[in-house]
């Protein structure tokens, strides 16, 4: 599982959902949790963090947001060599099969459909960690 | 005050029984996942002029095959506060901006499931971003070319409505 010092970025245009995700992450033992309210703000934070020598180690993002959607943010990260391997979860109300396929094609690490419970998010985080650390070991 | 329209005048496919059933399934399915919330539906009706009787509303502007539509949710604050306090573990002020943010997210989740359910029945509704407000700031749907499908429902006894507006 991600170590307790993992630096997270939570992205959602609704403050309520940012609070919910942050609450679950905190209960799982994480404390270095940052927030952004849309993909554009998030991408700026991602770039700034990397340039400052303290990159984000896991991004948890909504899909449907103004200015830059979560899918666009995912694609922007994948297009940048500095961020393409950063674990990226979509946590979204969008649950149509075509959308899940689109996100998978864009390289999402895991897809969580809202509403979700703490156990589901924990399980998905575990899978993301295993996926990325298995890839690193290989 | 509502003006009931005859069923024979309503030809838009979104008013079909199957769509109504999928809307109800989306509402009930989402609320069931959010906690021990009992959802009960009343008979739906159609109207050209209708004013929501509850104080909180959410608008989602969408398209279906290029047809502009608008979804509105109208909530009794009591079940909204219960849902949000369950999600957040904190008290929520029913007259604050926090409740508008929260009800926006609740509507986002409900609409997401409605979209998925409807797509399995052949209706592709577009993505839309919910915008919440106090209902007193919401214009009544007074549009001679618009028609509303209204589905009343209760959540743990609190009266809510789902409104689907088709603009001709």
PDB file of N, CA, C and O in Angstrom, chain A residues 12-17 19-20 23 62-66 69 92-99 113-116, chain B residues 30 33-34 84 86-89 98 100-102 104-105 108-109 112-113 115-116 119 124-125 127-130:
ATOM      1  N   UNK A  12     -11.670  18.017  -7.564  1.00  0.00           N
ATOM      2  CA  UNK A  12     -13.123  17.931  -7.767  1.00  0.00           C
ATOM      3  C   UNK A  12     -13.687  19.338  -7.672  1.00  0.00           C
ATOM      4  O   UNK A  12     -13.245  20.133  -6.849  1.00  0.00           O
ATOM      5  N   UNK A  13     -14.655  19.649  -8.534  1.00  0.00           N
ATOM      6  CA  UNK A  13     -15.239  20.995  -8.502  1.00  0.00           C
ATOM      7  C   UNK A  13     -16.200  21.161  -7.329  1.00  0.00           C
ATOM      8  O   UNK A  13     -16.566  22.287  -6.998  1.00  0.00           O
ATOM      9  N   UNK A  14     -16.642  20.080  -6.707  1.00  0.00           N
ATOM     10  CA  UNK A  14     -17.499  20.182  -5.533  1.00  0.00           C
ATOM     11  C   UNK A  14     -16.659  19.988  -4.267  1.00  0.00           C
ATOM     12  O   UNK A  14     -16.057  18.931  -4.056  1.00  0.00           O
ATOM     13  N   UNK A  15     -16.663  21.014  -3.414  1.00  0.00           N
ATOM     14  CA  UNK A  15     -15.888  20.951  -2.169  1.00  0.00           C
ATOM     15  C   UNK A  15     -16.334  19.776  -1.301  1.00  0.00           C
ATOM     16  O   UNK A  15     -15.531  19.169  -0.605  1.00  0.00           O
ATOM     17  N   UNK A  16     -17.638  19.453  -1.371  1.00  0.00           N
ATOM     18  CA  UNK A  16     -18.155  18.340  -0.575  1.00  0.00           C
ATOM     19  C   UNK A  16     -17.410  17.057  -0.905  1.00  0.00           C
ATOM     20  O   UNK A  16     -16.999  16.310  -0.009  1.00  0.00           O
ATOM     21  N   UNK A  17     -17.219  16.782  -2.185  1.00  0.00           N
ATOM     22  CA  UNK A  17     -16.561  15.529  -2.560  1.00  0.00           C
ATOM     23  C   UNK A  17     -15.077  15.588  -2.224  1.00  0.00           C
ATOM     24  O   UNK A  17     -14.490  14.575  -1.838  1.00  0.00           O
ATOM     25  N   UNK A  19     -13.877  17.009   0.333  1.00  0.00           N
ATOM     26  CA  UNK A  19     -13.852  16.719   1.781  1.00  0.00           C
ATOM     27  C   UNK A  19     -14.036  15.230   2.037  1.00  0.00           C
ATOM     28  O   UNK A  19     -13.392  14.644   2.906  1.00  0.00           O
ATOM     29  N   UNK A  20     -14.944  14.596   1.279  1.00  0.00           N
ATOM     30  CA  UNK A  20     -15.209  13.162   1.477  1.00  0.00           C
ATOM     31  C   UNK A  20     -13.956  12.343   1.166  1.00  0.00           C
ATOM     32  O   UNK A  20     -13.552  11.474   1.942  1.00  0.00           O
ATOM     33  N   UNK A  23     -11.294  12.969   3.722  1.00  0.00           N
ATOM     34  CA  UNK A  23     -11.651  12.302   4.988  1.00  0.00           C
ATOM     35  C   UNK A  23     -11.267  10.825   4.929  1.00  0.00           C
ATOM     36  O   UNK A  23     -10.663  10.294   5.865  1.00  0.00           O
ATOM     37  N   UNK A  62     -11.991  13.845 -10.145  1.00  0.00           N
ATOM     38  CA  UNK A  62     -13.321  13.744 -10.734  1.00  0.00           C
ATOM     39  C   UNK A  62     -13.172  13.832 -12.252  1.00  0.00           C
ATOM     40  O   UNK A  62     -12.103  14.209 -12.763  1.00  0.00           O
ATOM     41  N   UNK A  63     -14.246  13.535 -12.980  1.00  0.00           N
ATOM     42  CA  UNK A  63     -14.197  13.651 -14.445  1.00  0.00           C
ATOM     43  C   UNK A  63     -14.816  14.970 -14.902  1.00  0.00           C
ATOM     44  O   UNK A  63     -14.193  15.775 -15.570  1.00  0.00           O
ATOM     45  N   UNK A  64     -16.062  15.192 -14.494  1.00  0.00           N
ATOM     46  CA  UNK A  64     -16.876  16.282 -15.038  1.00  0.00           C
ATOM     47  C   UNK A  64     -16.607  17.573 -14.270  1.00  0.00           C
ATOM     48  O   UNK A  64     -17.197  17.814 -13.214  1.00  0.00           O
ATOM     49  N   UNK A  65     -15.704  18.401 -14.793  1.00  0.00           N
ATOM     50  CA  UNK A  65     -15.336  19.649 -14.117  1.00  0.00           C
ATOM     51  C   UNK A  65     -15.220  20.758 -15.151  1.00  0.00           C
ATOM     52  O   UNK A  65     -14.925  20.480 -16.321  1.00  0.00           O
ATOM     53  N   UNK A  66     -15.400  21.995 -14.732  1.00  0.00           N
ATOM     54  CA  UNK A  66     -15.234  23.098 -15.680  1.00  0.00           C
ATOM     55  C   UNK A  66     -13.756  23.347 -15.983  1.00  0.00           C
ATOM     56  O   UNK A  66     -12.883  22.801 -15.314  1.00  0.00           O
ATOM     57  N   UNK A  69     -11.501  18.963 -17.817  1.00  0.00           N
ATOM     58  CA  UNK A  69     -12.121  17.793 -17.181  1.00  0.00           C
ATOM     59  C   UNK A  69     -11.042  16.862 -16.617  1.00  0.00           C
ATOM     60  O   UNK A  69      -9.847  16.994 -16.923  1.00  0.00           O
ATOM     61  N   UNK A  92     -15.668   9.305 -10.030  1.00  0.00           N
ATOM     62  CA  UNK A  92     -16.618  10.064 -10.827  1.00  0.00           C
ATOM     63  C   UNK A  92     -18.009   9.446 -10.814  1.00  0.00           C
ATOM     64  O   UNK A  92     -18.168   8.249 -10.591  1.00  0.00           O
ATOM     65  N   UNK A  93     -19.001  10.294 -11.090  1.00  0.00           N
ATOM     66  CA  UNK A  93     -20.375   9.811 -11.223  1.00  0.00           C
ATOM     67  C   UNK A  93     -20.634   9.228 -12.614  1.00  0.00           C
ATOM     68  O   UNK A  93     -21.683   8.643 -12.856  1.00  0.00           O
ATOM     69  N   UNK A  94     -19.686   9.415 -13.524  1.00  0.00           N
ATOM     70  CA  UNK A  94     -19.855   8.897 -14.885  1.00  0.00           C
ATOM     71  C   UNK A  94     -19.620   7.386 -14.867  1.00  0.00           C
ATOM     72  O   UNK A  94     -18.507   6.944 -14.563  1.00  0.00           O
ATOM     73  N   UNK A  95     -20.638   6.610 -15.190  1.00  0.00           N
ATOM     74  CA  UNK A  95     -20.492   5.151 -15.061  1.00  0.00           C
ATOM     75  C   UNK A  95     -20.904   4.389 -16.311  1.00  0.00           C
ATOM     76  O   UNK A  95     -21.069   3.170 -16.274  1.00  0.00           O
ATOM     77  N   UNK A  96     -21.036   5.090 -17.435  1.00  0.00           N
ATOM     78  CA  UNK A  96     -21.392   4.377 -18.665  1.00  0.00           C
ATOM     79  C   UNK A  96     -20.177   3.605 -19.179  1.00  0.00           C
ATOM     80  O   UNK A  96     -19.045   4.070 -19.071  1.00  0.00           O
ATOM     81  N   UNK A  97     -20.466   2.453 -19.742  1.00  0.00           N
ATOM     82  CA  UNK A  97     -19.394   1.553 -20.192  1.00  0.00           C
ATOM     83  C   UNK A  97     -18.436   2.266 -21.145  1.00  0.00           C
ATOM     84  O   UNK A  97     -17.216   2.129 -21.032  1.00  0.00           O
ATOM     85  N   UNK A  98     -19.006   3.058 -22.054  1.00  0.00           N
ATOM     86  CA  UNK A  98     -18.149   3.744 -23.042  1.00  0.00           C
ATOM     87  C   UNK A  98     -17.171   4.695 -22.363  1.00  0.00           C
ATOM     88  O   UNK A  98     -16.042   4.874 -22.818  1.00  0.00           O
ATOM     89  N   UNK A  99     -17.624   5.308 -21.280  1.00  0.00           N
ATOM     90  CA  UNK A  99     -16.754   6.252 -20.575  1.00  0.00           C
ATOM     91  C   UNK A  99     -15.652   5.521 -19.827  1.00  0.00           C
ATOM     92  O   UNK A  99     -14.496   5.981 -19.800  1.00  0.00           O
ATOM     93  N   UNK A 113     -16.596   4.616  -9.138  1.00  0.00           N
ATOM     94  CA  UNK A 113     -17.877   5.263  -9.430  1.00  0.00           C
ATOM     95  C   UNK A 113     -18.483   5.784  -8.131  1.00  0.00           C
ATOM     96  O   UNK A 113     -18.552   5.073  -7.138  1.00  0.00           O
ATOM     97  N   UNK A 114     -18.917   7.047  -8.155  1.00  0.00           N
ATOM     98  CA  UNK A 114     -19.589   7.629  -6.997  1.00  0.00           C
ATOM     99  C   UNK A 114     -21.068   7.202  -7.003  1.00  0.00           C
ATOM    100  O   UNK A 114     -21.650   7.070  -8.088  1.00  0.00           O
ATOM    101  N   UNK A 115     -21.667   7.047  -5.818  1.00  0.00           N
ATOM    102  CA  UNK A 115     -21.018   7.133  -4.510  1.00  0.00           C
ATOM    103  C   UNK A 115     -20.218   5.872  -4.203  1.00  0.00           C
ATOM    104  O   UNK A 115     -20.489   4.807  -4.727  1.00  0.00           O
ATOM    105  N   UNK A 116     -19.233   6.042  -3.358  1.00  0.00           N
ATOM    106  CA  UNK A 116     -18.370   4.929  -2.997  1.00  0.00           C
ATOM    107  C   UNK A 116     -18.228   4.937  -1.478  1.00  0.00           C
ATOM    108  O   UNK A 116     -18.517   5.935  -0.822  1.00  0.00           O
TER     109      UNK A 116
ATOM    110  N   UNK B  30     -29.048   5.577  -6.297  1.00  0.00           N
ATOM    111  CA  UNK B  30     -28.003   6.429  -5.712  1.00  0.00           C
ATOM    112  C   UNK B  30     -28.263   6.656  -4.232  1.00  0.00           C
ATOM    113  O   UNK B  30     -27.351   6.510  -3.402  1.00  0.00           O
ATOM    114  N   UNK B  33     -27.369   3.889  -1.935  1.00  0.00           N
ATOM    115  CA  UNK B  33     -25.936   3.711  -1.672  1.00  0.00           C
ATOM    116  C   UNK B  33     -25.399   4.750  -0.692  1.00  0.00           C
ATOM    117  O   UNK B  33     -24.318   4.579  -0.132  1.00  0.00           O
ATOM    118  N   UNK B  34     -26.120   5.838  -0.513  1.00  0.00           N
ATOM    119  CA  UNK B  34     -25.640   6.919   0.355  1.00  0.00           C
ATOM    120  C   UNK B  34     -26.008   6.700   1.812  1.00  0.00           C
ATOM    121  O   UNK B  34     -25.500   7.401   2.692  1.00  0.00           O
ATOM    122  N   UNK B  84     -25.746  14.593   3.712  1.00  0.00           N
ATOM    123  CA  UNK B  84     -24.432  15.248   3.765  1.00  0.00           C
ATOM    124  C   UNK B  84     -23.733  14.992   5.100  1.00  0.00           C
ATOM    125  O   UNK B  84     -22.520  14.764   5.141  1.00  0.00           O
ATOM    126  N   UNK B  86     -24.051  12.403   6.880  1.00  0.00           N
ATOM    127  CA  UNK B  86     -23.566  11.023   6.804  1.00  0.00           C
ATOM    128  C   UNK B  86     -22.283  10.934   5.986  1.00  0.00           C
ATOM    129  O   UNK B  86     -21.350  10.202   6.331  1.00  0.00           O
ATOM    130  N   UNK B  87     -22.230  11.690   4.901  1.00  0.00           N
ATOM    131  CA  UNK B  87     -21.039  11.642   4.019  1.00  0.00           C
ATOM    132  C   UNK B  87     -19.832  12.289   4.679  1.00  0.00           C
ATOM    133  O   UNK B  87     -18.706  11.823   4.556  1.00  0.00           O
ATOM    134  N   UNK B  88     -20.083  13.416   5.363  1.00  0.00           N
ATOM    135  CA  UNK B  88     -18.970  14.225   5.848  1.00  0.00           C
ATOM    136  C   UNK B  88     -18.614  13.949   7.303  1.00  0.00           C
ATOM    137  O   UNK B  88     -17.506  14.252   7.741  1.00  0.00           O
ATOM    138  N   UNK B  89     -19.588  13.469   8.076  1.00  0.00           N
ATOM    139  CA  UNK B  89     -19.338  13.285   9.499  1.00  0.00           C
ATOM    140  C   UNK B  89     -19.322  14.598  10.262  1.00  0.00           C
ATOM    141  O   UNK B  89     -18.820  14.680  11.373  1.00  0.00           O
ATOM    142  N   UNK B  98     -22.653  25.734   1.891  1.00  0.00           N
ATOM    143  CA  UNK B  98     -22.186  24.341   1.959  1.00  0.00           C
ATOM    144  C   UNK B  98     -23.276  23.375   1.508  1.00  0.00           C
ATOM    145  O   UNK B  98     -23.008  22.356   0.876  1.00  0.00           O
ATOM    146  N   UNK B 100     -25.584  23.992  -0.651  1.00  0.00           N
ATOM    147  CA  UNK B 100     -25.713  24.075  -2.113  1.00  0.00           C
ATOM    148  C   UNK B 100     -24.611  23.259  -2.782  1.00  0.00           C
ATOM    149  O   UNK B 100     -24.852  22.548  -3.763  1.00  0.00           O
ATOM    150  N   UNK B 101     -23.418  23.355  -2.272  1.00  0.00           N
ATOM    151  CA  UNK B 101     -22.326  22.553  -2.825  1.00  0.00           C
ATOM    152  C   UNK B 101     -22.647  21.060  -2.685  1.00  0.00           C
ATOM    153  O   UNK B 101     -22.501  20.267  -3.621  1.00  0.00           O
ATOM    154  N   UNK B 102     -23.131  20.711  -1.499  1.00  0.00           N
ATOM    155  CA  UNK B 102     -23.431  19.296  -1.239  1.00  0.00           C
ATOM    156  C   UNK B 102     -24.544  18.754  -2.113  1.00  0.00           C
ATOM    157  O   UNK B 102     -24.459  17.635  -2.641  1.00  0.00           O
ATOM    158  N   UNK B 104     -25.369  19.873  -4.951  1.00  0.00           N
ATOM    159  CA  UNK B 104     -24.841  19.768  -6.313  1.00  0.00           C
ATOM    160  C   UNK B 104     -24.168  18.426  -6.538  1.00  0.00           C
ATOM    161  O   UNK B 104     -24.356  17.779  -7.574  1.00  0.00           O
ATOM    162  N   UNK B 105     -23.382  17.990  -5.553  1.00  0.00           N
ATOM    163  CA  UNK B 105     -22.693  16.708  -5.692  1.00  0.00           C
ATOM    164  C   UNK B 105     -23.686  15.549  -5.641  1.00  0.00           C
ATOM    165  O   UNK B 105     -23.566  14.577  -6.393  1.00  0.00           O
ATOM    166  N   UNK B 108     -25.248  15.362  -8.906  1.00  0.00           N
ATOM    167  CA  UNK B 108     -24.254  14.850  -9.855  1.00  0.00           C
ATOM    168  C   UNK B 108     -24.255  13.322  -9.846  1.00  0.00           C
ATOM    169  O   UNK B 108     -24.257  12.673 -10.899  1.00  0.00           O
ATOM    170  N   UNK B 109     -24.292  12.750  -8.659  1.00  0.00           N
ATOM    171  CA  UNK B 109     -24.271  11.288  -8.535  1.00  0.00           C
ATOM    172  C   UNK B 109     -25.575  10.682  -9.055  1.00  0.00           C
ATOM    173  O   UNK B 109     -25.575   9.659  -9.764  1.00  0.00           O
ATOM    174  N   UNK B 112     -25.682  10.900 -12.809  1.00  0.00           N
ATOM    175  CA  UNK B 112     -24.759   9.935 -13.406  1.00  0.00           C
ATOM    176  C   UNK B 112     -25.401   8.566 -13.547  1.00  0.00           C
ATOM    177  O   UNK B 112     -25.283   7.898 -14.578  1.00  0.00           O
ATOM    178  N   UNK B 113     -26.114   8.133 -12.499  1.00  0.00           N
ATOM    179  CA  UNK B 113     -26.746   6.817 -12.557  1.00  0.00           C
ATOM    180  C   UNK B 113     -27.958   6.825 -13.493  1.00  0.00           C
ATOM    181  O   UNK B 113     -28.203   5.849 -14.217  1.00  0.00           O
ATOM    182  N   UNK B 115     -28.211   8.577 -16.156  1.00  0.00           N
ATOM    183  CA  UNK B 115     -27.620   8.509 -17.502  1.00  0.00           C
ATOM    184  C   UNK B 115     -27.272   7.076 -17.890  1.00  0.00           C
ATOM    185  O   UNK B 115     -27.528   6.621 -18.999  1.00  0.00           O
ATOM    186  N   UNK B 116     -26.664   6.372 -16.943  1.00  0.00           N
ATOM    187  CA  UNK B 116     -26.252   4.994 -17.206  1.00  0.00           C
ATOM    188  C   UNK B 116     -27.471   4.097 -17.418  1.00  0.00           C
ATOM    189  O   UNK B 116     -27.515   3.293 -18.357  1.00  0.00           O
ATOM    190  N   UNK B 119     -29.138   4.884 -20.731  1.00  0.00           N
ATOM    191  CA  UNK B 119     -28.367   4.454 -21.907  1.00  0.00           C
ATOM    192  C   UNK B 119     -28.600   2.977 -22.204  1.00  0.00           C
ATOM    193  O   UNK B 119     -28.594   2.559 -23.357  1.00  0.00           O
ATOM    194  N   UNK B 124     -29.462   8.261 -24.920  1.00  0.00           N
ATOM    195  CA  UNK B 124     -28.139   8.780 -24.592  1.00  0.00           C
ATOM    196  C   UNK B 124     -28.260  10.224 -24.148  1.00  0.00           C
ATOM    197  O   UNK B 124     -28.488  11.116 -24.967  1.00  0.00           O
ATOM    198  N   UNK B 125     -28.130  10.444 -22.869  1.00  0.00           N
ATOM    199  CA  UNK B 125     -28.149  11.814 -22.367  1.00  0.00           C
ATOM    200  C   UNK B 125     -26.727  12.314 -22.231  1.00  0.00           C
ATOM    201  O   UNK B 125     -25.842  11.577 -21.808  1.00  0.00           O
ATOM    202  N   UNK B 127     -23.456  14.696 -20.963  1.00  0.00           N
ATOM    203  CA  UNK B 127     -22.937  15.101 -19.652  1.00  0.00           C
ATOM    204  C   UNK B 127     -23.398  16.520 -19.355  1.00  0.00           C
ATOM    205  O   UNK B 127     -23.574  17.339 -20.260  1.00  0.00           O
ATOM    206  N   UNK B 128     -23.580  16.799 -18.094  1.00  0.00           N
ATOM    207  CA  UNK B 128     -23.954  18.145 -17.682  1.00  0.00           C
ATOM    208  C   UNK B 128     -23.423  18.389 -16.290  1.00  0.00           C
ATOM    209  O   UNK B 128     -23.310  17.455 -15.492  1.00  0.00           O
ATOM    210  N   UNK B 129     -23.080  19.632 -16.007  1.00  0.00           N
ATOM    211  CA  UNK B 129     -22.551  19.960 -14.694  1.00  0.00           C
ATOM    212  C   UNK B 129     -23.648  20.598 -13.845  1.00  0.00           C
ATOM    213  O   UNK B 129     -24.215  21.614 -14.222  1.00  0.00           O
ATOM    214  N   UNK B 130     -23.979  19.991 -12.714  1.00  0.00           N
ATOM    215  CA  UNK B 130     -25.057  20.534 -11.879  1.00  0.00           C
ATOM    216  C   UNK B 130     -24.689  21.895 -11.294  1.00  0.00           C
ATOM    217  O   UNK B 130     -23.560  22.124 -10.884  1.00  0.00           O
TER     218      UNK B 130
END
